[in-house]
mmCIF file of C-alpha atoms in Angstrom:
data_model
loop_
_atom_site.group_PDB
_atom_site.id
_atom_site.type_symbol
_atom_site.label_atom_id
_atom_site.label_comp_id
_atom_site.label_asym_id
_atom_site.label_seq_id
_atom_site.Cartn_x
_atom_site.Cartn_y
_atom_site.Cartn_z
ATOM 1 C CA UNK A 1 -23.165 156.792 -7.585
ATOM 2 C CA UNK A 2 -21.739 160.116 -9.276
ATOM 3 C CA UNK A 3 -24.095 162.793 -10.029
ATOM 4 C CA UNK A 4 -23.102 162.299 -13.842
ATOM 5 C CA UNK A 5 -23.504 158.563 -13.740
ATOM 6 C CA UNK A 6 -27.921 158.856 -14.120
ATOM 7 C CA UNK A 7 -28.633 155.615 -15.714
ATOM 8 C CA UNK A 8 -29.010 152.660 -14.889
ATOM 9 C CA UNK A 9 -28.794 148.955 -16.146
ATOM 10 C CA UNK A 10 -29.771 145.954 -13.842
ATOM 11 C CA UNK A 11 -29.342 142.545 -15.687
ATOM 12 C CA UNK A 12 -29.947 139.393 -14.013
ATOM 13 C CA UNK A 13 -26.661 137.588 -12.384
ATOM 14 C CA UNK A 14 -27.961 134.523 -11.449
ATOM 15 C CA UNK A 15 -30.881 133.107 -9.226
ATOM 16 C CA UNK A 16 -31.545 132.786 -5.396
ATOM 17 C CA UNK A 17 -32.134 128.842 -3.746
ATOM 18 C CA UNK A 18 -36.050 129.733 -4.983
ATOM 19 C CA UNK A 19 -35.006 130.211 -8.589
ATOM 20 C CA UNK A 20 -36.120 134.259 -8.102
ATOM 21 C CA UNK A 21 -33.972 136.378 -10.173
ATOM 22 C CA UNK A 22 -30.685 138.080 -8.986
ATOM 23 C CA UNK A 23 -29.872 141.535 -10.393
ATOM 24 C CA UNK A 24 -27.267 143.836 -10.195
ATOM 25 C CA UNK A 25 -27.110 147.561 -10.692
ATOM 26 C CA UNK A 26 -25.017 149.692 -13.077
ATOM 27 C CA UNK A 27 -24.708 152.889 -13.507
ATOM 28 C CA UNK A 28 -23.455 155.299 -16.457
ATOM 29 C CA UNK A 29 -23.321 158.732 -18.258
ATOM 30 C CA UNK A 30 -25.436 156.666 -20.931
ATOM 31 C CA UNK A 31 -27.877 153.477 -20.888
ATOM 32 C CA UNK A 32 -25.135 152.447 -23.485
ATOM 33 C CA UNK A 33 -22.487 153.256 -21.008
ATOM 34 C CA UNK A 34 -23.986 151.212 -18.395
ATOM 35 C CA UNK A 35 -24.765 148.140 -20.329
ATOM 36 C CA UNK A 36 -20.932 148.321 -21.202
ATOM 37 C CA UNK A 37 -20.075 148.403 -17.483
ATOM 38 C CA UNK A 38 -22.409 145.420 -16.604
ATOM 39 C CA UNK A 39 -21.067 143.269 -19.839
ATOM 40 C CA UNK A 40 -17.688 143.769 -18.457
ATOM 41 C CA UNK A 41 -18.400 142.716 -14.862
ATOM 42 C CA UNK A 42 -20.362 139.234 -16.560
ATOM 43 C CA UNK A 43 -17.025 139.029 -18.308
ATOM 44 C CA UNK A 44 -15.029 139.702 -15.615
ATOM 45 C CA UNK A 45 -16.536 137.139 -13.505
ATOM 46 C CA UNK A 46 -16.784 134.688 -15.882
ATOM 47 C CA UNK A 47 -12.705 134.489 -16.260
ATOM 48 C CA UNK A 48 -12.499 134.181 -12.319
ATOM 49 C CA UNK A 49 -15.466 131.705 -11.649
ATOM 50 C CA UNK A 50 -13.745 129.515 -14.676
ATOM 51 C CA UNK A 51 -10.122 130.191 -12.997
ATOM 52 C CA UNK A 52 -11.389 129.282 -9.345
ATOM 53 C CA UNK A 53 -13.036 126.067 -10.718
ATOM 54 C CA UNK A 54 -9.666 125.257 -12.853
ATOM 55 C CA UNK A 55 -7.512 125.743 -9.547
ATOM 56 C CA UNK A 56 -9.719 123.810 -7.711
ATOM 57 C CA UNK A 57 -8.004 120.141 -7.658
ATOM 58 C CA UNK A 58 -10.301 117.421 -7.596
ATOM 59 C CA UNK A 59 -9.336 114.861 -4.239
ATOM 60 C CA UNK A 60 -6.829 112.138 -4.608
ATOM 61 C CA UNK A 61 -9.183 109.500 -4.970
ATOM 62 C CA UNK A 62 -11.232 110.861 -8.658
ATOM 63 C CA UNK A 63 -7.661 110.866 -10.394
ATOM 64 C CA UNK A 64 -6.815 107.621 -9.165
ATOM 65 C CA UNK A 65 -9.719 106.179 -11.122
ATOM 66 C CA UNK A 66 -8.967 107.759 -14.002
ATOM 67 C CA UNK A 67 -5.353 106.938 -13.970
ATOM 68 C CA UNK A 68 -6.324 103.015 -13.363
ATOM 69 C CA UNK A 69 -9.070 103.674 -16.509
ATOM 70 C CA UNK A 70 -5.862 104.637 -18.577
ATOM 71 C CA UNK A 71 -3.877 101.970 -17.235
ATOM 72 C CA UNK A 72 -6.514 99.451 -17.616
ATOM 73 C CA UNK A 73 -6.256 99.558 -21.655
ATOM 74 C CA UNK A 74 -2.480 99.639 -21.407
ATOM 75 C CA UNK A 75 -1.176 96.619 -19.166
ATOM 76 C CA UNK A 76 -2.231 92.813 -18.586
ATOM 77 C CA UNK A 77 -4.931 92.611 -16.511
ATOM 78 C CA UNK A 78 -2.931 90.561 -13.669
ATOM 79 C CA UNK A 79 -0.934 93.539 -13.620
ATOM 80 C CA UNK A 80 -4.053 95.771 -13.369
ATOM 81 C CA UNK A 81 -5.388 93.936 -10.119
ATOM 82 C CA UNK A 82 -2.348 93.654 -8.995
ATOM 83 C CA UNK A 83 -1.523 97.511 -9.203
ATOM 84 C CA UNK A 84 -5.135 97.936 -7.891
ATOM 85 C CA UNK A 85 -4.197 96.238 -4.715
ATOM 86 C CA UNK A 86 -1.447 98.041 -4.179
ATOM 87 C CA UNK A 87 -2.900 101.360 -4.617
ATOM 88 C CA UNK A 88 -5.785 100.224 -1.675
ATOM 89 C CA UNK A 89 -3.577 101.321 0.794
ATOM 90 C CA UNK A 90 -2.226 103.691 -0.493
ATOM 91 C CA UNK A 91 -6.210 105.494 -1.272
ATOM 92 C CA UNK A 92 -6.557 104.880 2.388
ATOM 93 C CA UNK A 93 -3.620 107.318 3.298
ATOM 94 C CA UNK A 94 -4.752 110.211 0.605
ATOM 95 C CA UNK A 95 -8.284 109.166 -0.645
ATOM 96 C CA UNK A 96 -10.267 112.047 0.579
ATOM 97 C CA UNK A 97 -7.772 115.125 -0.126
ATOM 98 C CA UNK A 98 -7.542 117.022 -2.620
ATOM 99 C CA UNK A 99 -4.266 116.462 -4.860
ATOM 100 C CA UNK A 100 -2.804 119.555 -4.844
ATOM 101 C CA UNK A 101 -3.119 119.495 -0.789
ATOM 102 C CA UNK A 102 -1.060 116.454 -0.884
ATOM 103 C CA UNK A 103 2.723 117.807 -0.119
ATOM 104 C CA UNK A 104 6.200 116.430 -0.444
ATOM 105 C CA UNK A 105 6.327 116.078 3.437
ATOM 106 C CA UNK A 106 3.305 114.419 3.729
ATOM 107 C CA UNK A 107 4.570 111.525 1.374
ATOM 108 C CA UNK A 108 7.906 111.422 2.472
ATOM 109 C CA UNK A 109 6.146 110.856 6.473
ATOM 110 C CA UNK A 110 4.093 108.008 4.521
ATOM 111 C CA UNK A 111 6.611 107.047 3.108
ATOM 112 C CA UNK A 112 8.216 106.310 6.406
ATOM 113 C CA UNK A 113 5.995 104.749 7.838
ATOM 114 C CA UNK A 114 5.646 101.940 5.711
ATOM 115 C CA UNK A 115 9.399 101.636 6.033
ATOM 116 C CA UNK A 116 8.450 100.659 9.524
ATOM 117 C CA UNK A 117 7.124 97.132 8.421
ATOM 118 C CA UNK A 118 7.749 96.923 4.977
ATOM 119 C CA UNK A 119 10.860 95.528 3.257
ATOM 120 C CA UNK A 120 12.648 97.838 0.920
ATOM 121 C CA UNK A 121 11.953 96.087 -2.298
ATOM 122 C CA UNK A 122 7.809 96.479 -1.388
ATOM 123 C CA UNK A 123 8.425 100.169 0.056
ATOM 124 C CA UNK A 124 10.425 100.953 -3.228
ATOM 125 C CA UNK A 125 7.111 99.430 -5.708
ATOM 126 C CA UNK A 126 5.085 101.749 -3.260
ATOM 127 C CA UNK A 127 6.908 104.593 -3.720
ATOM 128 C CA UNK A 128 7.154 103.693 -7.710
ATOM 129 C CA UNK A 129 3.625 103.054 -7.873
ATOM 130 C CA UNK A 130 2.726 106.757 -5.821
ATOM 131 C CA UNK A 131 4.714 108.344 -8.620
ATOM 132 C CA UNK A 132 2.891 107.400 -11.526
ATOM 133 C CA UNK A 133 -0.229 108.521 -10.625
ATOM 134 C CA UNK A 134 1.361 112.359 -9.520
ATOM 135 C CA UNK A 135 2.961 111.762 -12.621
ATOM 136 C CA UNK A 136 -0.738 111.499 -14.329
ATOM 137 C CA UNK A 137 -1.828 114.428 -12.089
ATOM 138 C CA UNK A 138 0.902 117.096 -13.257
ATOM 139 C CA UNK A 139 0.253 115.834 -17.326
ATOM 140 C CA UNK A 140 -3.756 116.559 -16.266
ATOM 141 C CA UNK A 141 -1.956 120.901 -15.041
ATOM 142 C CA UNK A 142 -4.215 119.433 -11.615
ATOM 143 C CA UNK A 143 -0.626 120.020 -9.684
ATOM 144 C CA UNK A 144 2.508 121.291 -10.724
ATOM 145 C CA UNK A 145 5.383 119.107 -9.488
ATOM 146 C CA UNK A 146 5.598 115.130 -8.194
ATOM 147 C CA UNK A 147 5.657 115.440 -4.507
ATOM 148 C CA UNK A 148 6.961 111.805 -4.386
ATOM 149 C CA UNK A 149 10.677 113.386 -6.707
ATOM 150 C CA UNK A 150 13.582 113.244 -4.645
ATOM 151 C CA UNK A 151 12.434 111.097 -1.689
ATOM 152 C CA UNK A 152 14.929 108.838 -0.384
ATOM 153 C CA UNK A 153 14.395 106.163 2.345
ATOM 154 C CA UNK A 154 16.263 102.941 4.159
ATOM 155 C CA UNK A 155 13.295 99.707 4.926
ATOM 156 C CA UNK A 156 14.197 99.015 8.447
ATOM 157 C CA UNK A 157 13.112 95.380 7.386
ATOM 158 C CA UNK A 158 15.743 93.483 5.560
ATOM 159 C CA UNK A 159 14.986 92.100 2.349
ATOM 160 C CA UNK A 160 13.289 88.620 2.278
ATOM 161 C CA UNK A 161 16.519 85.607 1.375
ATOM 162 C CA UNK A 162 15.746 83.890 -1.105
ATOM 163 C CA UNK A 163 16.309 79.916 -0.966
ATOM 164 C CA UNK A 164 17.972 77.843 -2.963
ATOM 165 C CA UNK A 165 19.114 74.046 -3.939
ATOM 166 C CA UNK A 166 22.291 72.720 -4.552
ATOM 167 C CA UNK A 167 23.389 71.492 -7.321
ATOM 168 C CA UNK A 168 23.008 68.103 -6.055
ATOM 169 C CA UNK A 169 19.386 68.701 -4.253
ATOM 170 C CA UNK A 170 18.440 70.597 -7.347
ATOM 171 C CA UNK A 171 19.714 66.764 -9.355
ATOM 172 C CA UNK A 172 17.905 64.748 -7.008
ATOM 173 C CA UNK A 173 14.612 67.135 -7.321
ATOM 174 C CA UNK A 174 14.685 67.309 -10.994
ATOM 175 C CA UNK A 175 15.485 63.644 -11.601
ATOM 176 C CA UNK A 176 11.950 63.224 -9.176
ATOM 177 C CA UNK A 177 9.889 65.331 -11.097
ATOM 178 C CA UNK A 178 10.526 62.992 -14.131
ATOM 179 C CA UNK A 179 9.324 60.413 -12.304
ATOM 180 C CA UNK A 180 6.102 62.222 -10.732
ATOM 181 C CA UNK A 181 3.157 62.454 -12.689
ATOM 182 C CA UNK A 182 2.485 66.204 -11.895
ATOM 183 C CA UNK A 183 6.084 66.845 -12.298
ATOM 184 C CA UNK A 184 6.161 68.653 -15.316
ATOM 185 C CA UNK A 185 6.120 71.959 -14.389
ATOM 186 C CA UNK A 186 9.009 71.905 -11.640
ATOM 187 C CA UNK A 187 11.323 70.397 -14.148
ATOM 188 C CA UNK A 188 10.602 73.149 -16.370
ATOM 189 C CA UNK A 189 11.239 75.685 -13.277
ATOM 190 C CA UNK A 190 14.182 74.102 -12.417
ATOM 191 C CA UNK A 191 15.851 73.364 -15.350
ATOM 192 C CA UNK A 192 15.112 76.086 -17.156
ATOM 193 C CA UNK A 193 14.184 79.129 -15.066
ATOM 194 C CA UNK A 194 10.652 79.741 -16.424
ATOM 195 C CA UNK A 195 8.269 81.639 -14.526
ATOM 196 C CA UNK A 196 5.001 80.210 -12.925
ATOM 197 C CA UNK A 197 3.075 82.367 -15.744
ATOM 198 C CA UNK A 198 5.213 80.876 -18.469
ATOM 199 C CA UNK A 199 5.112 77.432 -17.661
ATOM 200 C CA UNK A 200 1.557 77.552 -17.603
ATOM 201 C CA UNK A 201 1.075 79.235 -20.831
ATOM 202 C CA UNK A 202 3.616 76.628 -23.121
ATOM 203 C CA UNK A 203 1.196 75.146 -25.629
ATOM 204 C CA UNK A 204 2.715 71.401 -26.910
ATOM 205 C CA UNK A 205 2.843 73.399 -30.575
ATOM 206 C CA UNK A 206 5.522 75.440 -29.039
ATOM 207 C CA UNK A 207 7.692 72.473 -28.355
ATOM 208 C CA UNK A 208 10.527 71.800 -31.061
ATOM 209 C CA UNK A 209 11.891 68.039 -30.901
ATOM 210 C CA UNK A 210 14.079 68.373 -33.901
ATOM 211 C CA UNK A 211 15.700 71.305 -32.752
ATOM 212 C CA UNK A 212 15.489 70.493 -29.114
ATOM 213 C CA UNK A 213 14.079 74.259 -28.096
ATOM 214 C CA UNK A 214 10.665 75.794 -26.578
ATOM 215 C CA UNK A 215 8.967 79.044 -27.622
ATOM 216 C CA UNK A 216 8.100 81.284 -24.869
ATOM 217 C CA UNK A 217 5.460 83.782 -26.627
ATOM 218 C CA UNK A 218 2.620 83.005 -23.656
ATOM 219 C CA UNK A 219 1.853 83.838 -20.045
ATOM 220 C CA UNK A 220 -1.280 82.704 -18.124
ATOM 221 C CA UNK A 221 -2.542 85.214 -15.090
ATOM 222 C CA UNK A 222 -5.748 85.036 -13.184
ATOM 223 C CA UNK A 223 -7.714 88.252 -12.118
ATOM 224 C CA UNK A 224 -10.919 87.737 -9.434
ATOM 225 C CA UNK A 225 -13.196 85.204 -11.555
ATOM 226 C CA UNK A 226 -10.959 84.895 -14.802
ATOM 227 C CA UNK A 227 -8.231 82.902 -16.301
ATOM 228 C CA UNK A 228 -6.487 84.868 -18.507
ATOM 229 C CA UNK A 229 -3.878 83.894 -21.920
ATOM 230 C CA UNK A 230 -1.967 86.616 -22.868
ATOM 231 C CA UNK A 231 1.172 88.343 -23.620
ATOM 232 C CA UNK A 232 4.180 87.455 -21.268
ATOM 233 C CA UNK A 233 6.241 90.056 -19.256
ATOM 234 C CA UNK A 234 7.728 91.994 -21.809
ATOM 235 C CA UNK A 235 9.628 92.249 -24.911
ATOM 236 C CA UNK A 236 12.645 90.064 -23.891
ATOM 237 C CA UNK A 237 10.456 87.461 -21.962
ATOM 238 C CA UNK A 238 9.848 86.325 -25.584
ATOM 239 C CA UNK A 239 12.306 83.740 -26.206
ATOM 240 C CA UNK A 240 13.362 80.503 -27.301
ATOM 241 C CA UNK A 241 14.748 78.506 -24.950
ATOM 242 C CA UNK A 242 17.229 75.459 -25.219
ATOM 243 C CA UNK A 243 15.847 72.117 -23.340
ATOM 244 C CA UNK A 244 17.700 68.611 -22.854
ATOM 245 C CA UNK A 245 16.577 65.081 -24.203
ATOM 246 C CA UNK A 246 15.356 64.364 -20.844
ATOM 247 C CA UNK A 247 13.271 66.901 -20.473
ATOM 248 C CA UNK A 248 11.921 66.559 -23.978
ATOM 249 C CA UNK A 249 11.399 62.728 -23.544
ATOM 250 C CA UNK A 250 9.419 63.801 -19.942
ATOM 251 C CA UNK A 251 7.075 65.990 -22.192
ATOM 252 C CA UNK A 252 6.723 63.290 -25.109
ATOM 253 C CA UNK A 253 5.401 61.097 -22.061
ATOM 254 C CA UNK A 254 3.033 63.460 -20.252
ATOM 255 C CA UNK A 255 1.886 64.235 -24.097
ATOM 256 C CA UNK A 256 1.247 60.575 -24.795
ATOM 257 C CA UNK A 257 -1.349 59.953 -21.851
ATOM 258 C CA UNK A 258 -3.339 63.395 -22.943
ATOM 259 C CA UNK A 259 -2.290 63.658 -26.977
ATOM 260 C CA UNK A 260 -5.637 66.072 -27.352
ATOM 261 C CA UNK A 261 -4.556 68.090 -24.562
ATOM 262 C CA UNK A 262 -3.488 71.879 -25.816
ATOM 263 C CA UNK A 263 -0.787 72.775 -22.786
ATOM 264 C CA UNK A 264 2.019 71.176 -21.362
ATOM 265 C CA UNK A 265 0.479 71.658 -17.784
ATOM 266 C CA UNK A 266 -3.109 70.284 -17.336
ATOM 267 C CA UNK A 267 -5.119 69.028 -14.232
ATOM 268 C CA UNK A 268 -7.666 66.394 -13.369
ATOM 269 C CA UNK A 269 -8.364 65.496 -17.386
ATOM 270 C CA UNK A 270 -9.844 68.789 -17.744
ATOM 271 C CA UNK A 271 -7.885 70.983 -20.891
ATOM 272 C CA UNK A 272 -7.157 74.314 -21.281
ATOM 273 C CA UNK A 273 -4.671 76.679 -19.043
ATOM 274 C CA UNK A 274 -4.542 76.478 -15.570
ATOM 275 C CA UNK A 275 -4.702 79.191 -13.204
ATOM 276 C CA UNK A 276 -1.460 80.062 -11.176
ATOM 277 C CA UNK A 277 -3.321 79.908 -7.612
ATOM 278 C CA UNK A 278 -4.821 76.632 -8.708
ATOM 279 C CA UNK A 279 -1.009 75.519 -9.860
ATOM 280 C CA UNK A 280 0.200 76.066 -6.741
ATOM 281 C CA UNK A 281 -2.798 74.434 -4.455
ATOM 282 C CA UNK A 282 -3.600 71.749 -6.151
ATOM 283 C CA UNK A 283 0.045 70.777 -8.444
ATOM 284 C CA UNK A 284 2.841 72.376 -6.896
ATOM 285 C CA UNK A 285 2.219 72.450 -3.379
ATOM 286 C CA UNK A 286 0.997 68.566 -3.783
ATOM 287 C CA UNK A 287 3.924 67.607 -5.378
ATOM 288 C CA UNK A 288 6.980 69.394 -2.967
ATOM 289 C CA UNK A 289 5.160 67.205 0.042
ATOM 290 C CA UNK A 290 5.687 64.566 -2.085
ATOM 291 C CA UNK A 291 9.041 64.902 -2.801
ATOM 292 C CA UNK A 292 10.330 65.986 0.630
ATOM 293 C CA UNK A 293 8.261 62.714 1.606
ATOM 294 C CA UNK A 294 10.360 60.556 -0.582
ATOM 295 C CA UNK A 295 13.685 62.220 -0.454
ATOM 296 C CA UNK A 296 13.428 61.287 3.429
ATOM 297 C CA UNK A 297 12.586 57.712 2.692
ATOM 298 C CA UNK A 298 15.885 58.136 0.884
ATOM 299 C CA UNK A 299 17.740 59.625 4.002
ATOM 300 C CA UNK A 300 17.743 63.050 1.747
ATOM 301 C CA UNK A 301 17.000 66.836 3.479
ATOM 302 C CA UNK A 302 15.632 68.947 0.845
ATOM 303 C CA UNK A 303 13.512 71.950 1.994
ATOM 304 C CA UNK A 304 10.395 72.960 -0.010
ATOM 305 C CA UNK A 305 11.171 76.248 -2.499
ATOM 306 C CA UNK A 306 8.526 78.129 -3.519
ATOM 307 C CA UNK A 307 8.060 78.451 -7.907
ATOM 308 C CA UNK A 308 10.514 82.079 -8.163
ATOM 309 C CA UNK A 309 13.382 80.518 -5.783
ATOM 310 C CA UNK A 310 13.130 77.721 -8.436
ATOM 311 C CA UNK A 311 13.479 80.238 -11.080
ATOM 312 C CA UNK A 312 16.345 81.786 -8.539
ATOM 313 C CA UNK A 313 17.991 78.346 -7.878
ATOM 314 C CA UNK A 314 18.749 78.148 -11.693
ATOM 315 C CA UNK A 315 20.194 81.296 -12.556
ATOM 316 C CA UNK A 316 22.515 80.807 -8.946
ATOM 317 C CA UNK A 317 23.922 77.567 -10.527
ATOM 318 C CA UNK A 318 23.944 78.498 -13.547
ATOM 319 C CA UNK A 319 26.484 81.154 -12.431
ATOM 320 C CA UNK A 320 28.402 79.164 -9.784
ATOM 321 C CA UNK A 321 29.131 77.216 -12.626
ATOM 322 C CA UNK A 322 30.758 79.613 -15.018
ATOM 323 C CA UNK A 323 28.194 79.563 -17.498
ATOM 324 C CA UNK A 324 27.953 82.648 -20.494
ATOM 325 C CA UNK A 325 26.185 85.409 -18.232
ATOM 326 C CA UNK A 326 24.672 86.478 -21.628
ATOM 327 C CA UNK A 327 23.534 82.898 -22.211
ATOM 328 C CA UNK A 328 21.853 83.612 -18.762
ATOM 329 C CA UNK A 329 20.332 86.561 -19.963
ATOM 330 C CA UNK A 330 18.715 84.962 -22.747
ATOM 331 C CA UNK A 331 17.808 81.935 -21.004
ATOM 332 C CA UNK A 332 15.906 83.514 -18.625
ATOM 333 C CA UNK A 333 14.221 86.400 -20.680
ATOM 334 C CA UNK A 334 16.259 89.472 -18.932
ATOM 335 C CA UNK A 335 16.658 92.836 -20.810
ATOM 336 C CA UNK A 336 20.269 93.212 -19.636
ATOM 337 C CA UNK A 337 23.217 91.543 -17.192
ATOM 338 C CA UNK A 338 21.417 94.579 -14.520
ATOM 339 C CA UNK A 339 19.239 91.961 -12.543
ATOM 340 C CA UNK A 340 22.489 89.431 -12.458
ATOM 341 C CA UNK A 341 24.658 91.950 -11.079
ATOM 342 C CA UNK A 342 22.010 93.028 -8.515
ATOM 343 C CA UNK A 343 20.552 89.691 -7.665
ATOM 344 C CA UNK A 344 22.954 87.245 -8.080
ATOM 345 C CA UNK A 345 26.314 89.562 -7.707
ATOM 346 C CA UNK A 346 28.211 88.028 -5.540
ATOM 347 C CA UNK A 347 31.466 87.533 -7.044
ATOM 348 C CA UNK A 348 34.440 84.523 -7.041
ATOM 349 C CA UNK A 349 37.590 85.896 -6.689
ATOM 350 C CA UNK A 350 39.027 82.582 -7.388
ATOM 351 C CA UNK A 351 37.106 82.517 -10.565
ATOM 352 C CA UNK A 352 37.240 86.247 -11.115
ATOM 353 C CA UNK A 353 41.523 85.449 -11.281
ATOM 354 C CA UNK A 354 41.162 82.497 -13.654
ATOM 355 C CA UNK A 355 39.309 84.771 -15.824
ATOM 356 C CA UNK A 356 41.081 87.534 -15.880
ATOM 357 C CA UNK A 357 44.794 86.725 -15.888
ATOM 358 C CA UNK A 358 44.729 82.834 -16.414
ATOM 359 C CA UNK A 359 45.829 82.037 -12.889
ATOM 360 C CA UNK A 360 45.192 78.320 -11.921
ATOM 361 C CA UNK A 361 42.889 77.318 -9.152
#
């Protein structure tokens, strides 16, 4: 203490683990002088203690649950549990650290590693997935950059080939499923390309007979314990699509032998929606033993498909027979020709040369 600094000022800081009081000397030329000094220091460390606690990220796992709170009021709730699920893992790997902690490296080695096992399609939803909520964390100032920007990777594991009919298997199974009496659904998944969620959610209101069309406005989902109506994919999943006498007279019969029934699909007498696991245990599965049963009575081959590679059997013929890839589009509630291209892409130079420059077969 200088000679010319005599007083003093001792305010209380804080307290000790036994709530006594914690002071602090100051010293100045004037009591007013060191009150000023001590004010300042309280100041002082009031900016750092609030920068320190602003710097200090919270772990991995707190702004995961807010970012599934925000998503929760923002997407369909099968898309909620199923991002949920997917983000288990992925808490496993980073749960306990704090976000900021959490480098580029150390994703891109994750990363990796589930290229191991994974296929590229589910290491590439990962990856997507890991983004969003970094994404969340740099909009919340807890870290500046996306560690997961700029990471590129090759899935050792191939991607999973889908099956498909022919056009005649796809005939024979569609011309079974009119005959079947839980064979609703697959003719609508055949012929038409509709997903396992829209099928389930066409309500007999929906069904034009005049005009020979079906709205798609619906989807049904199931989270743990619930059965859920809603919304369908997106924008473009909403659609009205174009369906054949036969398929129209198959509804008018399945409609006749329930006419109080709300949906299309039903099960056991009981109305109201049916749950997609429940579809496929106790409708679909059912029915695909029963048809490979009977196409082998008939001295017929056909392999059981799961609902999408019904879906993916459709747009394939659809193609392979030259039809509008617009039409397509439409048909099948797609944004753009992108998911063609990528999925289905696989060019006929034969029919690429008619096309083009009129050349004959």
């Amino acid at each position: 203490m200088s000679d010319n600094c005599k007083y003093e000022y001792r305010p209380t800081i804080g307290h000790d683990a036994h709530g006594k009081p914690i002071r602090k000397s100051f010293y100045g030329k004037t009591k007013k002088a060191a009150k000023a000094k001590a004010e300042q220091w309280l100041l002082d460390n009031a900016i750092a203690a609030q920068t320190t606690e602003k710097l200090s990220a919270p772990l991995f796992n707190a702004v995961y649950d807010d970012y599934m709170a925000h998503k929760k009021a923002t997407i369909r709730p099968n898309s909620y549990y199923q991002l949920k699920t997917q983000f288990r893992k992925i808490v496993e790997e980073f749960g306990d650290i704090p976000i900021d902690k959490i480098k580029h490296n150390d994703v891109v080695k994750y990363i990796d590693k589930l290229s191991e096992t994974y296929s590229h399609n589910t290491v590439c939803n990962v990856k997507i997935t890991l983004s969003g909520i970094f994404k969340y964390a740099v909009r919340c100032e807890y870290i500046s950059s996306n560690p997961v920007e700029g990471i590129n990777f090759r899935a050792k594991k191939g991607a999973k080939v889908k099956n498909t009919y022919t056009l005649e298997e796809a005939e024979l199974v569609t011309e079974y499923s009119r005959s079947h009496p839980d064979g609703l659904a697959v003719d609508m998944m055949l012929s038409y390309g509709t997903t396992i969620s829209e099928t389930l959610g066409i309500r007999y209101e929906a069904v034009d007979f005049a005009d020979k069309t079906i709205q798609i406005r619906e989807g049904v989902t199931a989270v743990p314990g619930e059965t859920v109506v809603g919304s369908v994919k997106n924008k473009y999943r909403i659609r009205t699509i174009a369906v054949t006498d036969e398929t129209l007279e198959h509804i008018r019969r399945s409609h006749e032998q329930h006419p109080e029934y709300e949906y299309l699909i039903t099960y056991a007498d009981k109305d109201g929606p049916v749950a997609p696991w429940f579809f496929r245990n106790h409708i679909f599965n059912p029915f695909m033993i029963d048809m490979t049963k009977h196409m082998a009575s008939k001295g017929h081959d056909i392999k059981i498909l799961n609902p999408h590679e019904l879906r993916h059997t459709r747009a394939t013929l659809w193609i392979e027979q030259g039809v509008d890839l617009f039409a397509i589009a439409e048909e099948m509630g797609w944004s753009n020709l992108k998911m063609l291209r990528e999925v289905y892409g696989h060019p006929d130079i034969r029919k690429l040369r008619r096309s083009l420059f009129g050349e004959s077969p």
